[in-house]
Coordinates of C-alpha atoms and ligand atoms in Angstrom, one line a residue:
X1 CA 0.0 0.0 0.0
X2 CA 1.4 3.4 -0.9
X3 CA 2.1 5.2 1.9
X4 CA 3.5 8.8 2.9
X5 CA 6.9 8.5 0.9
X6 CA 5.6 6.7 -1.6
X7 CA 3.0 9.4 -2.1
X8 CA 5.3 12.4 -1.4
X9 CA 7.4 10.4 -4.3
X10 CA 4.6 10.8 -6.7
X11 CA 4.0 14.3 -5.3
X12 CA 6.8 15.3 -6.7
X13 CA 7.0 14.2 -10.0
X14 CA 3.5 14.8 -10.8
X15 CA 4.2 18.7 -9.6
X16 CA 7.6 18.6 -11.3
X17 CA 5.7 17.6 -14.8
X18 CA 2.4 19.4 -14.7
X19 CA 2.2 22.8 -12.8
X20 CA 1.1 25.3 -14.6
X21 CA -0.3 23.0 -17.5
X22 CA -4.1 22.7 -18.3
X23 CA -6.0 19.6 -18.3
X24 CA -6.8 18.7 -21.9
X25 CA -8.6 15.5 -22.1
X26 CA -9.5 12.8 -19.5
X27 CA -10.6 9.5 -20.4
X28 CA -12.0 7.0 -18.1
X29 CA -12.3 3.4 -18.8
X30 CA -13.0 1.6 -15.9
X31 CA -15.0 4.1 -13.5
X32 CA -15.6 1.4 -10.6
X33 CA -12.9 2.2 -8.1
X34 CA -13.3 2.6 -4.5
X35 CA -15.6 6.0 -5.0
X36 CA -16.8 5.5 -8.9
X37 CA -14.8 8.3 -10.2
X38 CA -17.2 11.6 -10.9
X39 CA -18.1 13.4 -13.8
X40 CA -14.3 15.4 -14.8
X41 CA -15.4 17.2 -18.0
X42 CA -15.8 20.3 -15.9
X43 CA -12.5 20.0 -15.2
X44 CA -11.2 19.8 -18.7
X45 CA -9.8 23.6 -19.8
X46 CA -8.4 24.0 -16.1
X47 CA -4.8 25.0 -14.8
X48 CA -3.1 22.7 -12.7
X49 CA -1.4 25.7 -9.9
X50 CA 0.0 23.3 -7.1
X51 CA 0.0 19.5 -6.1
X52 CA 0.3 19.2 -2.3
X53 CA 0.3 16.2 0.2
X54 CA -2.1 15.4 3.1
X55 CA -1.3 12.2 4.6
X56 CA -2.0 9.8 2.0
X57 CA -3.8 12.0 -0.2
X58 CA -3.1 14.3 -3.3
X59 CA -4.5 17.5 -3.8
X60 CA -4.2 18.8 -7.3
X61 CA -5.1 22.3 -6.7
X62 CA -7.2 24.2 -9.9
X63 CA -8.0 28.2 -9.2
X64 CA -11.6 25.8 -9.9
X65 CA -11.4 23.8 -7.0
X66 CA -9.0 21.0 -6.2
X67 CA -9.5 17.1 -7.2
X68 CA -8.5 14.9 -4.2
X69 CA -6.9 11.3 -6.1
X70 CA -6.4 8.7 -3.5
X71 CA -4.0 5.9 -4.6
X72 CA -5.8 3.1 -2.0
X73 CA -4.0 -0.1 -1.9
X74 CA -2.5 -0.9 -5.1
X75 CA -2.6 2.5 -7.1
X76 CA -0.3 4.1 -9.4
X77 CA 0.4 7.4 -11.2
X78 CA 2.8 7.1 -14.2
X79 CA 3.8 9.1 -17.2
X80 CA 3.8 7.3 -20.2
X81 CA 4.4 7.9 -23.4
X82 CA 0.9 9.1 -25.4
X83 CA 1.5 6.0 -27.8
X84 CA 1.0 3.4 -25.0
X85 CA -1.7 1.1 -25.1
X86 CA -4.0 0.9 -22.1
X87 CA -3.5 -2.7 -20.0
X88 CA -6.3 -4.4 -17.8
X89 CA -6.1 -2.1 -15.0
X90 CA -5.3 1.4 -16.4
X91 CA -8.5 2.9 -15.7
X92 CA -8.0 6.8 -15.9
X93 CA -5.6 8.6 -18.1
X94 CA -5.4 12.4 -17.8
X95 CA -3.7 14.2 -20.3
X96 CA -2.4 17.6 -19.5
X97 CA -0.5 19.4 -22.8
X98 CA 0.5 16.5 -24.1
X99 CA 1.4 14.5 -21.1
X100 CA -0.1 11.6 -20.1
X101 CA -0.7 10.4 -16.3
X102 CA -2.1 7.2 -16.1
X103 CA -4.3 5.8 -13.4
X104 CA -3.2 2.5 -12.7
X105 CA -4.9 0.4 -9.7
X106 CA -5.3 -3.6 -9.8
X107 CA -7.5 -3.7 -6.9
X108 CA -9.2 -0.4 -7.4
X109 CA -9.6 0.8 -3.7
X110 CA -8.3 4.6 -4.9
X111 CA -10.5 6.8 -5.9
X112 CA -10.8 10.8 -7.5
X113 CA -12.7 13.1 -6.2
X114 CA -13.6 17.1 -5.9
X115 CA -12.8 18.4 -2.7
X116 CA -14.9 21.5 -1.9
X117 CA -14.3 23.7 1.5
X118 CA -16.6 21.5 3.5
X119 CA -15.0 18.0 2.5
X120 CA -12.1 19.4 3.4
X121 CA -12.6 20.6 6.5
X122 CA -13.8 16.9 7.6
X123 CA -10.6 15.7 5.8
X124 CA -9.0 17.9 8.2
X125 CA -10.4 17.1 11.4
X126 CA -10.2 13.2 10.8
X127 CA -6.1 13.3 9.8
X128 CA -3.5 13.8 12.4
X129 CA -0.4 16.3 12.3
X130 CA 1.8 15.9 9.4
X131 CA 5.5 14.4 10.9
X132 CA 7.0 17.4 10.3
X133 CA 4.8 19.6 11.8
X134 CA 5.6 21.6 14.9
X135 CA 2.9 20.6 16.8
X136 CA 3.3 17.1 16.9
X137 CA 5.0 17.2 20.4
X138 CA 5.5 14.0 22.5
X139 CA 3.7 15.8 25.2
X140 CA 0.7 16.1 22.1
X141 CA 0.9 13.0 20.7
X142 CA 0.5 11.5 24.4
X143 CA -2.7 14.2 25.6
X144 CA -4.4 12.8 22.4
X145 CA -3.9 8.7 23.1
X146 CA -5.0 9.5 26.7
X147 CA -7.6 6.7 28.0
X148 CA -7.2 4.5 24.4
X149 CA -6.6 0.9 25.5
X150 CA -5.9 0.0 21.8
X151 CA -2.5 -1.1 20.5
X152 CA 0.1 1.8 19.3
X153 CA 0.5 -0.2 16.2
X154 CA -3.4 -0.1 15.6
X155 CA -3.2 4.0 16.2
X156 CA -0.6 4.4 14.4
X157 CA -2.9 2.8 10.9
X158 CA -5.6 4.6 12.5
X159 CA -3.9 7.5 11.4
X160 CA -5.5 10.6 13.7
X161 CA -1.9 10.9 15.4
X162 CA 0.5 11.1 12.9
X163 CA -1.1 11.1 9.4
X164 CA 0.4 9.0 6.3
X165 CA 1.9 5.5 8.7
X166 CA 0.6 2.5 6.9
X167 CA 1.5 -1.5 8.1
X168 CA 5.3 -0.8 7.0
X169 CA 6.8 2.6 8.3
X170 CA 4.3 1.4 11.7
X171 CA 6.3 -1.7 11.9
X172 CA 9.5 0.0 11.0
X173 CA 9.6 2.8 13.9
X174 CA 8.4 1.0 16.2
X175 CA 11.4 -1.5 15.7
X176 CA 13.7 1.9 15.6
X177 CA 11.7 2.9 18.8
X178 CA 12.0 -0.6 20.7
X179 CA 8.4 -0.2 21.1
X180 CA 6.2 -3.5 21.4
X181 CA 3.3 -2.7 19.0
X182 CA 1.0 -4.4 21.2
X183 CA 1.6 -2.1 24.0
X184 CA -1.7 -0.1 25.0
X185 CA -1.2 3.4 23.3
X186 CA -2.4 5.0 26.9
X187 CA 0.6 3.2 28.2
X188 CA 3.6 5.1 26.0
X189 CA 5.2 7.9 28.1
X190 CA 6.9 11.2 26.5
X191 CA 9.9 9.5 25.9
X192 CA 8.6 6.5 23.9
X193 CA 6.7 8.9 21.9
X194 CA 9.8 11.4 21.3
X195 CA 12.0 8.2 20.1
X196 CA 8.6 6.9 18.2
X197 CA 8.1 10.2 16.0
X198 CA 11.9 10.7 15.8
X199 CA 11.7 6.9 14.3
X200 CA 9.0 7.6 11.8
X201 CA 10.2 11.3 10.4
X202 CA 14.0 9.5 10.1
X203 CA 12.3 6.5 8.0
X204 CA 10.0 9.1 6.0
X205 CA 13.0 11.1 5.4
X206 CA 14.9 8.3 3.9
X207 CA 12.0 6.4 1.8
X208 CA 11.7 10.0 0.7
X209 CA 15.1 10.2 -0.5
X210 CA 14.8 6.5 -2.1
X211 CA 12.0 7.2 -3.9
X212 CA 9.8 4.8 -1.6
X213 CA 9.9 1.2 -1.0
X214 CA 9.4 -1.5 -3.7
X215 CA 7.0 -3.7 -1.8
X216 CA 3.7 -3.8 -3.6
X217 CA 2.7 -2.1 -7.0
X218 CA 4.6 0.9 -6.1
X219 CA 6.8 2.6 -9.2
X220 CA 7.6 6.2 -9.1
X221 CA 5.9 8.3 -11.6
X222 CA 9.2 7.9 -13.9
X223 CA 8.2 3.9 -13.5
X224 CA 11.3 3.1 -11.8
X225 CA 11.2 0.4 -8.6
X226 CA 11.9 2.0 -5.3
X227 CA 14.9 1.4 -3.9
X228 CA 14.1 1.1 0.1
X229 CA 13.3 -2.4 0.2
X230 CA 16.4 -3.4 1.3
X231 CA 17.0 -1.5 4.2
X232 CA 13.8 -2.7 6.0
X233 CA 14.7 -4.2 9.3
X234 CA 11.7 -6.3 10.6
X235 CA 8.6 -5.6 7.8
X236 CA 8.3 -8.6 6.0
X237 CA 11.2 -10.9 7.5
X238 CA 9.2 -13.2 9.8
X239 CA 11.6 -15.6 10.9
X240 CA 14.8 -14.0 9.4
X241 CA 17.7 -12.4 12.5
X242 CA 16.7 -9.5 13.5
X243 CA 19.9 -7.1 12.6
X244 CA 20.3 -6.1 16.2
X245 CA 20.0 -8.8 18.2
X246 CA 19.7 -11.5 15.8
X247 CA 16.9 -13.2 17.4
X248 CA 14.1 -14.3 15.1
X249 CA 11.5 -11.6 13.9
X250 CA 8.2 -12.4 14.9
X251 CA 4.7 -12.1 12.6
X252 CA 1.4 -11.8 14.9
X253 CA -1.6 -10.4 13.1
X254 CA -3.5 -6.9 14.8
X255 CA -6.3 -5.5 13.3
X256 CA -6.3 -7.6 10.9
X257 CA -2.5 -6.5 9.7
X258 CA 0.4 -8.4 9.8
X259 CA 2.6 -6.8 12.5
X260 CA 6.2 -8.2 12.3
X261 CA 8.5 -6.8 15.8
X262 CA 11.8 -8.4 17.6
X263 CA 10.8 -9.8 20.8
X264 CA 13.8 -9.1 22.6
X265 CA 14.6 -5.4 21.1
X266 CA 10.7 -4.5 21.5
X267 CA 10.2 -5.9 25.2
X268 CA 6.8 -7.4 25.5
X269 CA 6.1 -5.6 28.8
X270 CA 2.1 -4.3 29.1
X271 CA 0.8 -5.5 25.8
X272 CA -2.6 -5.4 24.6
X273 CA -2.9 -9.0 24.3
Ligands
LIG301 ZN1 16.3 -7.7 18.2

């Protein structure tokens, strides 16, 4: 699943290619994603001005409004060259002045949609603090857990902390932090949370830098493989040394999400199960 890097990777290139070009054509063969995609002929003739981040999402900011594109669990943005046929699962193509972003999402839990003032508002109130902003505090990040039972690893998907963690960077800094992620969130004190959001900005930093990891269907928008999957440390390597203590990593399932921790780094005091 893309998450924050990933998305800040295809930020960038889409912003690179496409500010200050207008949307001349969208075509939309498969409009069945998560949200079935809206009407965009309105939004044909319009400037692209900015492309910003929010968490997980894109906002591709028109002087018209702004089209929030969601990339779900499997989707993909990618320039290709206007001669390219259309596979199986290239559902949208949007062609701004003769470049052409293409939609790509096998499973087809993404979705595009306007954002007015109102949606965006919601948006706002549901997401927590970007890493990098200045209020994400230890002493914040621990007033807003107070009284949740749940797992850190659970409210760290659950996204209304930090916004943009998915199953990998959660697994990731928690490893970095030597945090159990079965531990009850209520339980983790201003210094597991300072080592925690010190864990995750580091590992968004360099995923940033790599371009993102190379774990699912992720590609940047030049269609080149991430280079970050080898320097995971835990995510994905049940049963493989754990590279600081060389005990076996661990798998147990949360949520419904594969969790994968070192047992003897990430000390299984006051867990949630
Ligand atoms: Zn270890």
């Amino acid at each position: 699943m893309p998450e924050l890097p990933e998305v800040e990777a295809v930020r960038r290139g889409v912003e690179e290619r496409l500010v200050g070009k207008i949307l001349t054509e969208v075509r939309v063969r498969e409009p069945r994603l998560r949200r079935p995609v809206p009407p965009l002929a309105p939004w044909i003739g319009r400037r692209l001005l900015r492309v910003e981040r929010r968490g997980k999402y894109l906002l591709w900011r028109f002087a018209e409004g702004t089209l929030l594109v969601h990339l779900g669990m499997s989707g993909r943005l990618a320039f290709v060259a206007p001669d390219v046929p259309p596979g199986r699962h290239d559902h949208v193509d949007f062609l701004f002045e003769g470049s052409l972003l293409r939609y790509t999402d096998p499973r087809r839990f993404g979705f595009i949609a306007p954002l007015d003032a109102d949606a965006e508002r919601a948006m706002e109130a549901r997401l927590g603090l970007e890493p990098w902003d200045e209020r994400l505090t230890p002493a914040w990040a621990r007033a807003k857990v107070r009284g949740r039972r749940r797992a850190v690893k659970e409210v760290l998907l659950f996204g209304d902390v930090v916004a943009g963690a998915g199953n990998i960077y959660a697994c990731e800094a928690l490893f970095l932090a030597g945090i159990h992620p079965g531990r009850p969130a209520e339980t983790l004190d201003e210094d597991d949370w300072a080592r925690l959001l010190a864990a995750l900005r580091a590992l968004f930093e360099a995923a940033i830098a790599a371009g993102g990891t190379t774990l699912r269907d992720h590609r940047t928008v030049a269609g080149e493989a991430g280079a970050y999957r080898g320097r995971l440390a835990v995510y994905g390597r049940e049963g493989e040394p754990c590279p600081r203590c060389a005990t076996p990593v661990r798998r147990v399932v949360q949520g419904g999400r594969s969790t994968f921790f070192c047992p003897v780094c990430q000390p299984p005091e006051r867990t949630a199960w």
